[in-house]
């Protein structure tokens, strides 16, 4: 699924967790904001490039946004 990442500080304050969000809208690769599918108002500011991320993500320190996974896949 085409996604954009959000870096979130873990509860211990030292570790970062990469949370993947399903992308919404278009981007030419030169934007400073990526809209995300789980929110009509929120997005990722200063994002990296969109990436094709597998639904069954098994990388340590990475997870999917549960709201994005609950959305219908197109």
mmCIF file of C-alpha atoms in Angstrom, residues 17-58:
data_model
loop_
_atom_site.group_PDB
_atom_site.id
_atom_site.type_symbol
_atom_site.label_atom_id
_atom_site.label_comp_id
_atom_site.label_asym_id
_atom_site.label_seq_id
_atom_site.Cartn_x
_atom_site.Cartn_y
_atom_site.Cartn_z
ATOM 1 C CA UNK A 17 8.638 4.247 16.298
ATOM 2 C CA UNK A 18 7.859 4.619 12.618
ATOM 3 C CA UNK A 19 4.083 4.685 12.076
ATOM 4 C CA UNK A 20 2.906 4.219 8.482
ATOM 5 C CA UNK A 21 -0.196 6.023 7.216
ATOM 6 C CA UNK A 22 -2.096 5.310 4.027
ATOM 7 C CA UNK A 23 -1.512 8.262 1.715
ATOM 8 C CA UNK A 24 -4.387 10.391 0.505
ATOM 9 C CA UNK A 25 -4.192 12.869 -2.331
ATOM 10 C CA UNK A 26 -1.469 13.508 -4.836
ATOM 11 C CA UNK A 27 2.139 14.548 -4.445
ATOM 12 C CA UNK A 28 4.772 15.368 -7.026
ATOM 13 C CA UNK A 29 7.603 14.654 -4.588
ATOM 14 C CA UNK A 30 8.241 18.346 -3.917
ATOM 15 C CA UNK A 31 5.584 18.971 -1.260
ATOM 16 C CA UNK A 32 5.937 19.786 2.455
ATOM 17 C CA UNK A 33 2.663 18.130 3.505
ATOM 18 C CA UNK A 34 1.126 14.714 2.807
ATOM 19 C CA UNK A 35 -2.571 14.244 3.588
ATOM 20 C CA UNK A 36 -3.327 10.915 5.246
ATOM 21 C CA UNK A 37 -6.355 8.677 4.793
ATOM 22 C CA UNK A 38 -7.265 8.415 8.486
ATOM 23 C CA UNK A 39 -7.931 12.158 8.912
ATOM 24 C CA UNK A 40 -9.658 14.907 6.970
ATOM 25 C CA UNK A 41 -7.555 17.596 8.653
ATOM 26 C CA UNK A 42 -4.272 16.007 9.792
ATOM 27 C CA UNK A 43 -1.282 15.037 7.705
ATOM 28 C CA UNK A 44 2.453 14.536 7.764
ATOM 29 C CA UNK A 45 4.469 17.756 7.648
ATOM 30 C CA UNK A 46 7.900 17.685 5.987
ATOM 31 C CA UNK A 47 7.399 14.103 4.843
ATOM 32 C CA UNK A 48 9.776 11.763 3.156
ATOM 33 C CA UNK A 49 8.781 10.208 -0.141
ATOM 34 C CA UNK A 50 5.773 7.913 -0.315
ATOM 35 C CA UNK A 51 6.707 4.247 -0.258
ATOM 36 C CA UNK A 52 5.038 0.977 -1.115
ATOM 37 C CA UNK A 53 4.704 -0.701 2.295
ATOM 38 C CA UNK A 54 3.418 -4.256 2.780
ATOM 39 C CA UNK A 55 0.248 -4.712 4.843
ATOM 40 C CA UNK A 56 1.949 -7.479 6.834
ATOM 41 C CA UNK A 57 4.713 -5.238 8.152
ATOM 42 C CA UNK A 58 7.256 -7.165 10.241
#
